[in-house]
Coordinates of C-alpha atoms in Angstrom, one line a residue:
M8 CA 0.0 0.0 0.0
S9 CA 1.2 3.5 -0.8
T10 CA 2.5 5.4 2.2
T11 CA 2.8 8.8 0.5
S12 CA 1.6 11.5 2.9
L13 CA -1.4 13.5 1.7
P14 CA -2.1 17.2 1.7
T15 CA -3.9 18.9 4.7
P16 CA -7.2 20.5 4.0
E17 CA -6.9 23.4 6.4
R18 CA -6.4 26.0 3.6
A19 CA -8.4 24.3 0.9
A20 CA -10.7 27.2 0.7
E21 CA -7.8 29.5 -0.3
L22 CA -6.7 27.0 -2.9
R23 CA -10.2 26.6 -4.2
T24 CA -10.5 30.3 -4.8
A25 CA -7.3 30.4 -6.8
L26 CA -8.4 27.4 -8.9
L27 CA -11.8 29.0 -9.8
A28 CA -10.1 32.4 -10.5
A29 CA -7.8 30.7 -13.1
G30 CA -10.9 29.0 -14.8
F31 CA -9.8 25.5 -13.6
T32 CA -13.3 24.1 -14.0
A33 CA -15.0 21.5 -16.2
D34 CA -16.1 24.2 -18.6
G35 CA -12.7 25.9 -18.5
L36 CA -11.0 22.6 -19.4
L37 CA -13.3 22.0 -22.3
D38 CA -12.6 25.6 -23.6
L39 CA -8.8 25.2 -23.3
L40 CA -8.4 21.7 -24.5
G41 CA -11.2 21.3 -27.0
A42 CA -13.7 18.4 -27.1
P43 CA -11.3 15.6 -28.6
A44 CA -8.5 16.2 -26.0
Y45 CA -11.0 16.6 -23.2
A46 CA -12.6 13.3 -24.1
A47 CA -9.2 11.6 -24.4
L48 CA -8.6 12.5 -20.7
A49 CA -11.6 10.4 -19.8
R50 CA -9.8 7.5 -21.5
S51 CA -6.6 8.1 -19.5
E52 CA -4.9 9.5 -22.7
T53 CA -2.9 12.6 -21.8
V54 CA -0.9 13.3 -25.0
P55 CA -3.7 15.5 -26.8
A56 CA -4.2 17.5 -23.6
L57 CA -0.5 18.1 -23.2
R58 CA -0.3 19.4 -26.8
A59 CA -3.2 21.7 -26.1
T60 CA -1.6 23.2 -23.0
R61 CA 1.6 23.8 -24.9
S62 CA -0.3 25.9 -27.4
G63 CA -2.1 27.6 -24.6
G64 CA 1.2 29.0 -23.3
D65 CA 2.2 29.3 -19.6
G66 CA -0.8 31.1 -18.3
P67 CA -2.5 30.0 -15.0
L68 CA -5.0 27.5 -16.6
P69 CA -2.5 25.6 -18.7
S70 CA -0.1 25.5 -15.8
L71 CA -2.7 24.0 -13.5
V72 CA -3.7 21.4 -16.1
R73 CA -0.1 20.3 -16.5
L74 CA 0.3 20.2 -12.7
F75 CA -2.8 18.5 -11.4
L76 CA -4.1 16.4 -14.4
L77 CA -1.0 15.6 -16.5
Q78 CA 1.6 15.2 -13.6
E79 CA 4.1 17.5 -15.4
P80 CA 6.5 19.8 -13.6
V81 CA 5.8 23.5 -13.8
A82 CA 8.1 26.3 -13.3
Y83 CA 7.8 27.9 -9.8
A84 CA 7.0 31.3 -11.3
H85 CA 4.2 29.9 -13.5
A86 CA 2.7 28.0 -10.6
A87 CA 2.9 31.1 -8.4
A88 CA 0.9 33.1 -11.0
A89 CA -1.9 30.5 -10.7
L90 CA -2.2 29.7 -7.0
P91 CA -0.7 30.4 -3.5
V92 CA 2.3 28.2 -4.2
E93 CA 4.0 28.6 -0.8
A94 CA 0.8 27.6 1.0
A95 CA 0.3 24.7 -1.4
L96 CA 3.9 23.5 -0.7
A97 CA 3.4 23.8 3.0
D98 CA 0.1 22.0 3.0
G99 CA 1.4 19.2 0.8
W100 CA -0.5 19.8 -2.4
L101 CA 2.8 20.5 -4.2
R102 CA 6.4 19.4 -3.9
R103 CA 9.6 21.0 -5.2
D104 CA 11.2 19.5 -8.3
E105 CA 14.3 21.6 -8.7
A106 CA 15.9 19.0 -11.1
A107 CA 13.2 19.5 -13.7
G108 CA 14.7 21.2 -16.7
G109 CA 17.4 22.7 -14.6
E110 CA 15.1 25.3 -13.1
D111 CA 13.2 25.7 -9.9
A112 CA 9.9 23.8 -10.5
V113 CA 7.1 22.2 -8.6
R114 CA 5.0 19.0 -9.0
A115 CA 1.6 18.0 -7.8
T116 CA 1.4 15.3 -5.1
V117 CA -2.2 14.4 -5.9
D118 CA -4.5 14.4 -8.9
V119 CA -7.2 17.2 -8.8
R120 CA -9.9 16.9 -11.4
P121 CA -12.5 19.6 -12.0
Y122 CA -16.0 18.0 -11.8
G123 CA -19.3 19.7 -12.7
G124 CA -22.1 19.2 -10.2
P125 CA -25.7 18.5 -11.3
D126 CA -26.8 22.1 -10.8
G127 CA -23.7 23.7 -12.3
E128 CA -21.5 23.5 -9.1
D129 CA -17.8 23.6 -9.6
W130 CA -16.3 20.7 -7.7
F131 CA -13.0 19.0 -7.5
I132 CA -12.2 15.3 -7.1
V133 CA -8.9 14.5 -5.4
S134 CA -7.2 11.1 -6.0
D135 CA -3.9 9.5 -6.4
L136 CA -1.7 10.7 -9.2
G137 CA -2.6 9.2 -12.5
C138 CA -5.8 7.6 -11.1
A139 CA -8.4 10.1 -12.2
V140 CA -10.0 7.4 -14.3
G141 CA -10.3 3.7 -13.7
G142 CA -12.3 0.8 -15.1
A143 CA -12.0 -0.2 -18.7
G144 CA -9.4 2.5 -19.5
G145 CA -7.0 0.8 -17.2
I146 CA -5.1 2.8 -14.5
G147 CA -2.2 0.5 -14.8
S148 CA -1.5 0.8 -11.0
R149 CA -0.7 -2.4 -9.0
E150 CA -0.5 -0.7 -5.6
E151 CA -3.0 -2.3 -3.2
G152 CA -4.2 1.0 -1.6
V153 CA -4.5 3.2 -4.6
V154 CA -7.5 5.5 -4.6
L155 CA -9.2 6.3 -7.9
G156 CA -11.0 9.5 -8.9
V157 CA -13.8 10.0 -11.4
G158 CA -14.7 7.0 -13.6
G159 CA -17.7 5.8 -15.5
A160 CA -19.0 3.7 -12.6
S161 CA -18.9 6.7 -10.3
T162 CA -20.9 9.0 -12.6
T163 CA -23.3 6.2 -13.4
L164 CA -24.2 5.7 -9.7
A165 CA -24.4 9.5 -9.1
G166 CA -26.8 9.7 -12.0
I167 CA -29.2 7.0 -10.9
T168 CA -29.3 8.1 -7.2
V169 CA -32.5 9.5 -5.8
R170 CA -32.0 13.1 -4.8
N171 CA -34.8 13.8 -2.3
P172 CA -33.8 16.0 0.6
V173 CA -33.0 13.6 3.5
G174 CA -31.8 13.8 7.0
S175 CA -29.0 11.2 6.8
A176 CA -27.0 9.5 4.0
L177 CA -24.3 6.8 4.0
D178 CA -21.7 6.4 1.3
L179 CA -20.3 3.0 1.8
G180 CA -16.9 2.4 0.2
T181 CA -16.4 6.1 -0.5
G182 CA -13.1 6.0 -2.4
S183 CA -12.3 9.6 -3.3
G184 CA -15.7 10.8 -2.0
I185 CA -17.7 11.4 -5.2
Q186 CA -20.9 10.0 -3.9
A187 CA -20.5 11.7 -0.5
L188 CA -20.0 15.0 -2.3
H189 CA -23.2 14.6 -4.2
A190 CA -25.1 13.5 -1.0
A191 CA -23.9 16.5 0.9
Q192 CA -26.0 18.7 -1.4
H193 CA -29.3 17.2 -0.2
S194 CA -28.6 15.5 3.1
T195 CA -28.3 17.1 6.6
R196 CA -25.7 14.5 7.7
V197 CA -23.4 12.4 5.5
T198 CA -21.4 9.4 6.7
A199 CA -18.7 8.0 4.5
T200 CA -16.9 4.7 5.2
D201 CA -14.0 2.8 3.6
V202 CA -11.8 -0.1 4.4
N203 CA -8.9 2.0 3.2
P204 CA -8.0 4.8 5.6
R205 CA -6.3 6.7 2.7
A206 CA -9.6 6.8 0.9
L207 CA -11.2 8.7 3.8
E208 CA -8.4 11.3 3.7
F209 CA -9.0 11.7 0.0
T210 CA -12.7 12.2 0.7
R211 CA -11.9 14.8 3.3
L212 CA -9.8 16.7 0.6
T213 CA -12.5 16.3 -2.1
L214 CA -15.2 17.8 0.2
A215 CA -13.0 20.6 1.4
L216 CA -11.7 21.6 -2.0
S217 CA -15.3 21.5 -3.4
G218 CA -16.6 23.8 -0.6
A219 CA -18.9 21.1 0.7
P220 CA -19.7 20.4 4.4
E221 CA -17.6 17.9 6.3
A222 CA -18.8 14.3 6.5
E223 CA -18.4 11.8 9.3
L224 CA -15.6 9.5 8.1
L225 CA -15.3 5.9 9.5
T226 CA -12.9 3.1 8.7
G227 CA -14.1 -0.5 8.1
S228 CA -15.7 -3.0 5.8
L229 CA -19.4 -3.1 4.8
F230 CA -21.7 -1.9 7.6
E231 CA -19.4 -2.8 10.4
P232 CA -18.3 0.8 11.0
V233 CA -21.8 2.2 11.5
G234 CA -23.0 -0.5 13.9
G235 CA -26.9 -0.4 14.1
A236 CA -27.3 3.1 12.6
T237 CA -30.0 3.6 10.0
Y238 CA -30.2 6.1 7.1
D239 CA -32.6 7.6 4.6
L240 CA -30.2 7.0 1.7
I241 CA -27.4 4.5 1.3
V242 CA -25.2 4.5 -1.8
S243 CA -22.3 2.3 -2.7
N244 CA -20.0 1.7 -5.7
P245 CA -18.4 -1.3 -3.9
P246 CA -15.3 -3.3 -4.8
F247 CA -17.5 -5.7 -6.8
V248 CA -15.0 -7.3 -9.1
I249 CA -15.3 -11.1 -9.0
S250 CA -11.6 -12.0 -8.9
P251 CA -9.2 -14.7 -7.7
G252 CA -8.1 -13.1 -4.5
A253 CA -8.0 -9.5 -3.2
R254 CA -5.1 -7.8 -4.9
L255 CA -6.4 -4.3 -5.2
T256 CA -8.5 -2.7 -2.5
Y257 CA -10.4 -0.3 -4.8
R258 CA -11.9 -3.1 -6.9
D259 CA -11.5 -6.6 -5.2
G260 CA -13.9 -7.2 -2.3
G261 CA -12.0 -10.1 -0.8
M262 CA -14.9 -12.5 -0.7
G263 CA -15.5 -15.4 -3.0
G264 CA -17.5 -14.9 -6.2
D265 CA -20.3 -12.3 -5.9
D266 CA -20.6 -12.8 -2.1
L267 CA -19.6 -9.2 -1.3
C268 CA -22.4 -7.7 -3.4
R269 CA -24.9 -10.3 -2.0
T270 CA -23.9 -9.5 1.5
L271 CA -24.1 -5.7 0.9
V272 CA -27.6 -6.0 -0.5
K273 CA -28.9 -8.4 2.1
E274 CA -27.6 -6.3 5.0
A275 CA -28.8 -3.0 3.6
G276 CA -32.4 -3.4 4.6
A277 CA -31.6 -3.4 8.3
H278 CA -29.8 0.0 7.9
L279 CA -32.6 1.8 6.0
N280 CA -35.2 4.0 7.6
P281 CA -38.8 3.4 6.5
G282 CA -39.1 4.8 3.0
G283 CA -35.4 5.0 2.6
Y284 CA -33.5 4.1 -0.6
A285 CA -30.3 2.0 -1.0
Q286 CA -28.6 2.1 -4.4
F287 CA -25.6 0.1 -5.5
L288 CA -23.6 -1.0 -8.5
G289 CA -22.7 -4.6 -8.6
N290 CA -21.5 -7.8 -10.4
W291 CA -23.2 -11.1 -10.3
Q292 CA -22.4 -14.6 -11.5
H293 CA -24.3 -16.4 -14.3
V294 CA -23.9 -19.9 -13.0
E295 CA -24.4 -23.0 -15.1
G296 CA -28.0 -24.4 -14.4
E297 CA -29.2 -21.3 -12.6
D298 CA -31.3 -18.4 -13.7
W299 CA -29.4 -15.2 -12.9
H300 CA -32.8 -13.5 -12.2
D301 CA -33.5 -15.9 -9.4
R302 CA -30.0 -15.5 -8.0
V303 CA -30.1 -11.7 -7.6
R304 CA -33.8 -11.8 -6.5
S305 CA -32.7 -13.9 -3.6
W306 CA -30.5 -11.1 -2.3
V307 CA -33.4 -8.7 -1.6
P308 CA -33.9 -8.3 2.1
R309 CA -37.3 -8.7 3.7
G310 CA -39.3 -5.6 4.0
C311 CA -37.9 -4.0 0.8
D312 CA -39.0 -3.3 -2.7
A313 CA -36.3 -3.8 -5.3
W314 CA -35.5 -2.8 -8.9
I315 CA -32.6 -4.6 -10.3
V316 CA -31.4 -3.8 -13.9
Q317 CA -28.7 -5.8 -15.6
R318 CA -26.9 -3.4 -18.0
D319 CA -24.2 -5.6 -19.4
V320 CA -23.0 -9.2 -19.4
Q321 CA -19.6 -10.6 -20.4
D322 CA -18.4 -14.1 -20.8
V323 CA -15.6 -15.1 -18.4
T324 CA -12.8 -14.5 -20.9
Q325 CA -13.9 -10.9 -21.7
Y326 CA -14.4 -10.3 -18.0
A327 CA -10.9 -11.6 -17.0
E328 CA -9.2 -9.6 -19.8
L329 CA -11.0 -6.4 -18.8
W330 CA -9.7 -6.5 -15.3
L331 CA -6.2 -7.8 -16.2
R332 CA -5.9 -4.7 -18.3
D333 CA -7.3 -2.5 -15.6
A334 CA -4.3 -3.6 -13.3
G335 CA -1.8 -3.2 -16.1
D336 CA -1.1 -6.9 -16.2
H337 CA -1.1 -6.9 -19.9
R338 CA 2.1 -4.8 -19.8
T339 CA 4.0 -7.4 -17.6
D340 CA 6.0 -10.5 -18.6
P341 CA 3.8 -12.6 -20.9
A342 CA 4.3 -15.7 -18.7
E343 CA 3.0 -13.8 -15.6
Y344 CA 0.1 -12.5 -17.6
A345 CA -0.8 -16.0 -18.7
R346 CA -0.5 -17.3 -15.2
R347 CA -2.9 -14.6 -13.8
Y348 CA -5.3 -15.3 -16.7
E349 CA -5.3 -19.0 -15.8
D350 CA -6.0 -18.0 -12.2
W351 CA -9.2 -16.1 -13.2
L352 CA -10.4 -19.0 -15.4
D353 CA -9.8 -21.5 -12.6
E354 CA -11.9 -19.4 -10.2
F355 CA -14.8 -19.2 -12.6
E356 CA -14.6 -22.9 -13.5
A357 CA -14.6 -23.8 -9.8
R358 CA -17.7 -21.8 -9.4
K359 CA -19.4 -23.0 -12.6
T360 CA -19.6 -19.4 -13.7
K361 CA -20.1 -18.9 -17.4
A362 CA -20.6 -15.1 -17.5
V363 CA -20.7 -12.0 -15.3
G364 CA -23.5 -9.5 -15.2
F365 CA -23.2 -5.8 -14.3
G366 CA -25.9 -3.5 -13.3
W367 CA -27.8 -1.4 -10.8
I368 CA -29.6 -2.4 -7.6
T369 CA -32.1 -0.2 -5.9
L370 CA -33.9 -1.1 -2.7
R371 CA -36.7 0.8 -1.0
R372 CA -37.7 0.1 2.6
T373 CA -41.5 -0.4 2.8
D374 CA -42.1 -3.2 5.3
G375 CA -45.1 -4.0 3.1
A376 CA -46.7 -7.4 3.1
E377 CA -46.3 -7.8 -0.7
P378 CA -42.9 -6.6 -1.9
S379 CA -42.4 -5.5 -5.5
I380 CA -39.3 -7.0 -6.9
V381 CA -38.5 -6.2 -10.5
V382 CA -35.4 -7.9 -12.1
E383 CA -34.8 -7.1 -15.8
E384 CA -32.2 -6.7 -18.4
W385 CA -31.9 -3.4 -20.3
P386 CA -28.6 -3.0 -22.1
H387 CA -29.7 -0.2 -24.3
S388 CA -28.9 3.5 -23.9
V389 CA -30.6 5.6 -21.3
E390 CA -30.8 9.3 -20.5
Q391 CA -29.0 10.3 -17.3
P392 CA -29.7 11.4 -14.7
L393 CA -32.3 8.9 -13.7
G394 CA -33.0 9.7 -10.1
E395 CA -36.5 11.0 -11.0
A396 CA -37.1 7.9 -13.1
V397 CA -36.2 5.7 -10.1
L398 CA -38.7 7.5 -7.9
A399 CA -41.4 7.2 -10.7
H400 CA -40.7 3.5 -11.0
F401 CA -41.5 2.8 -7.3
A402 CA -44.5 5.2 -7.4
R403 CA -45.9 3.1 -10.3
Q404 CA -45.3 -0.1 -8.3
D405 CA -47.3 1.4 -5.4
Y406 CA -50.1 2.2 -7.7
L407 CA -50.2 -1.2 -9.3
R408 CA -50.0 -3.0 -6.0
E409 CA -53.0 -1.0 -4.6
H410 CA -55.3 -1.5 -7.7
D411 CA -56.8 -4.8 -8.8
D412 CA -58.1 -5.3 -12.3
A413 CA -61.5 -3.8 -11.6
S414 CA -60.1 -0.5 -10.1
L415 CA -57.5 -0.4 -12.9
L416 CA -60.3 -0.2 -15.4
E417 CA -61.8 2.6 -13.4
G418 CA -58.6 4.6 -13.5
R419 CA -57.6 7.3 -16.0
F420 CA -54.2 7.5 -17.6
V421 CA -52.1 9.8 -19.7
L422 CA -49.5 8.9 -22.3
A423 CA -46.1 9.7 -20.9
A424 CA -44.2 12.7 -22.5
E425 CA -42.1 12.0 -25.6
V426 CA -43.6 8.5 -26.3
V427 CA -43.7 7.8 -30.1
Q428 CA -45.3 5.0 -32.1
E429 CA -43.5 3.1 -34.8
Q430 CA -45.2 0.7 -37.2
V431 CA -43.1 -2.1 -38.6
G432 CA -44.1 -4.1 -41.7
A433 CA -43.4 -4.8 -45.3
P434 CA -43.5 -1.7 -47.6
G435 CA -46.9 -1.1 -49.0
A436 CA -48.6 -3.6 -46.7
E437 CA -52.1 -2.5 -45.5
D438 CA -51.5 -3.4 -41.9
P439 CA -48.2 -3.4 -39.9
E440 CA -46.7 -6.6 -38.6
H441 CA -46.4 -5.0 -35.2
V442 CA -46.6 -1.7 -33.5
V443 CA -43.8 -0.4 -31.2
L444 CA -44.1 2.3 -28.5
R445 CA -40.8 4.0 -27.8
Q446 CA -39.7 6.4 -25.0
N447 CA -37.4 9.2 -25.9
R448 CA -36.6 10.0 -22.2
G449 CA -35.4 8.3 -19.1
M450 CA -34.9 4.5 -19.6
R451 CA -35.8 4.9 -23.3
R452 CA -37.8 1.7 -23.3
A453 CA -39.4 0.2 -26.4
T454 CA -42.2 -2.4 -26.3
K455 CA -44.4 -4.2 -28.8
V456 CA -48.1 -3.7 -28.5
D457 CA -51.1 -5.1 -30.5
T458 CA -53.7 -3.0 -32.2
V459 CA -55.8 -2.6 -29.1
G460 CA -52.8 -1.6 -27.0
A461 CA -51.7 1.0 -29.5
G462 CA -55.2 2.4 -29.8
F463 CA -55.6 2.5 -26.1
A464 CA -52.3 4.3 -25.4
G465 CA -53.0 6.7 -28.2
V466 CA -56.2 8.1 -26.7
C467 CA -55.1 8.2 -23.1
D468 CA -55.3 11.9 -22.3
G469 CA -56.7 11.6 -18.7
S470 CA -60.3 12.4 -19.7
L471 CA -61.8 9.0 -19.9
S472 CA -61.4 5.9 -17.7
A473 CA -59.7 2.8 -19.1
G474 CA -62.9 0.9 -19.1
R475 CA -64.7 3.5 -21.2
I476 CA -61.8 3.7 -23.7
L477 CA -61.9 -0.1 -24.1
D478 CA -65.7 -0.1 -24.6
A479 CA -65.2 2.4 -27.5
I480 CA -62.4 0.3 -29.0
A481 CA -64.6 -2.8 -28.8
Q482 CA -67.4 -1.0 -30.6
L483 CA -65.1 0.2 -33.3
M484 CA -63.5 -3.3 -33.7
Q485 CA -66.8 -5.0 -33.3
E486 CA -65.6 -7.1 -30.4
D487 CA -67.3 -8.1 -27.2
P488 CA -66.6 -5.4 -24.7
V489 CA -66.7 -7.8 -21.8
V490 CA -64.1 -10.0 -23.4
L491 CA -61.9 -7.0 -24.1
R492 CA -62.2 -5.7 -20.6
D493 CA -61.3 -9.1 -19.3
R494 CA -58.1 -9.6 -21.4
T495 CA -56.6 -6.1 -21.4
P496 CA -55.7 -5.2 -17.8
E497 CA -52.5 -7.2 -18.1
A498 CA -51.4 -5.1 -21.0
I499 CA -52.4 -1.9 -19.2
R500 CA -50.3 -3.0 -16.2
M501 CA -47.3 -3.6 -18.4
L502 CA -47.6 -0.1 -20.0
V503 CA -47.9 1.4 -16.5
E504 CA -45.1 -0.5 -15.0
Q505 CA -42.7 0.4 -17.8
G506 CA -43.7 4.1 -17.7
F507 CA -45.5 4.4 -21.0
L508 CA -48.8 5.3 -19.2
E509 CA -49.0 7.5 -16.1
P510 CA -52.0 7.2 -13.6
V511 CA -54.0 10.3 -13.1
A512 CA -55.3 11.1 -9.6
G513 CA -59.0 10.4 -9.2
Q514 CA -61.4 7.8 -10.4
G515 CA -64.6 7.8 -12.4
Q516 CA -66.4 6.5 -15.5

């Protein structure tokens, strides 16, 4: 584990003021670097950004980019024009590098990445040098205690998290503090935990440099640090990688198979306040002879509704190669790489694992008698942020749970915003082979419907009950209205559950 001492946050506000004054923000980076170089940074590629800073000269913003994002030495005079350099040296944000280029120069000790908040806030994520981005890009670090910064998993979790104002929030496995930073904007009290003490120090720096309130920081694994405490919101981007052993703290949970994710989900219910949400990213095994839906459904704790979405699935070879690259093992001796690859495949063979799924898990504590547990696969593009879509999903589950078929037909519905209808069939054919309803917002779902379903959805404007609409359709199609009323509620439930139809308050014929 790295033993490098970290900066102190006491004068972070002074440093923050200087960074903002220099335009060292997400928007400022985009303006300086241009879209291609800015996007390359997200892939851990620094050459385009370095070229852009050279053409930008030695002004404050190019100097800060070279210091904190590209790990380049900067002349003392140029650094002093951008920030209070002596204070940054004293507090450990910078160190002297007099040998660089034969002149007095300074280097950054940590990675500081501008990060735009959901409402335009200018935040900064502090992490280990060269570790602003992890995951598929590959950080190439093999240090056990390395702390990553912003990555795709971090932003995905932030985007799907429910953002209701709450009294208490828990960020379990906080890393560099990205989820804690988001939670601090709508939570009275934030607790952040991590098994790695260095991660908690990075979280402290991230919060301080972003101008956010301090959080309660606790060391330990899973829920052990918080005892019996309960929360209104729990979020976690845990070390979910299914690996042979626990090499890297930031990704390997140290439990066999998907046991860490299972344990996290099963224990979360006891730490949620009534009505509270727990939201996680996770991996789960696809085991020979077992339905993965049943596997993850069994994790849901009693007294909780759940919405589990599998976003991707990889066979065991793809999965092993992804995480071998992540640790930089593909750059090692070929024989060592082959040995490690064999270790991964041995692990999967022993557990009869044929593939690994990745996705989102959301729990809501209801203590209701009939829990709603939805487990589905949706690998297609979505529109982030999805926090409001998560709330809407559970509100629809409440509605469906409370309405039997008879009361469903008495209800009134409206077609959700930006739903379009597509007809698919041979050119020139009189009737389409099938009709597809497609959402252009949120989950961006698409579903096939029959003629009745398409006609029903098309006239739902909230003015007529579902039953009256079906009676009118039956008359037009010369069908028995009783038969149509009997067979259609299942289709209505599907359209409501998937968000194509929204219930309107009130009943009536």
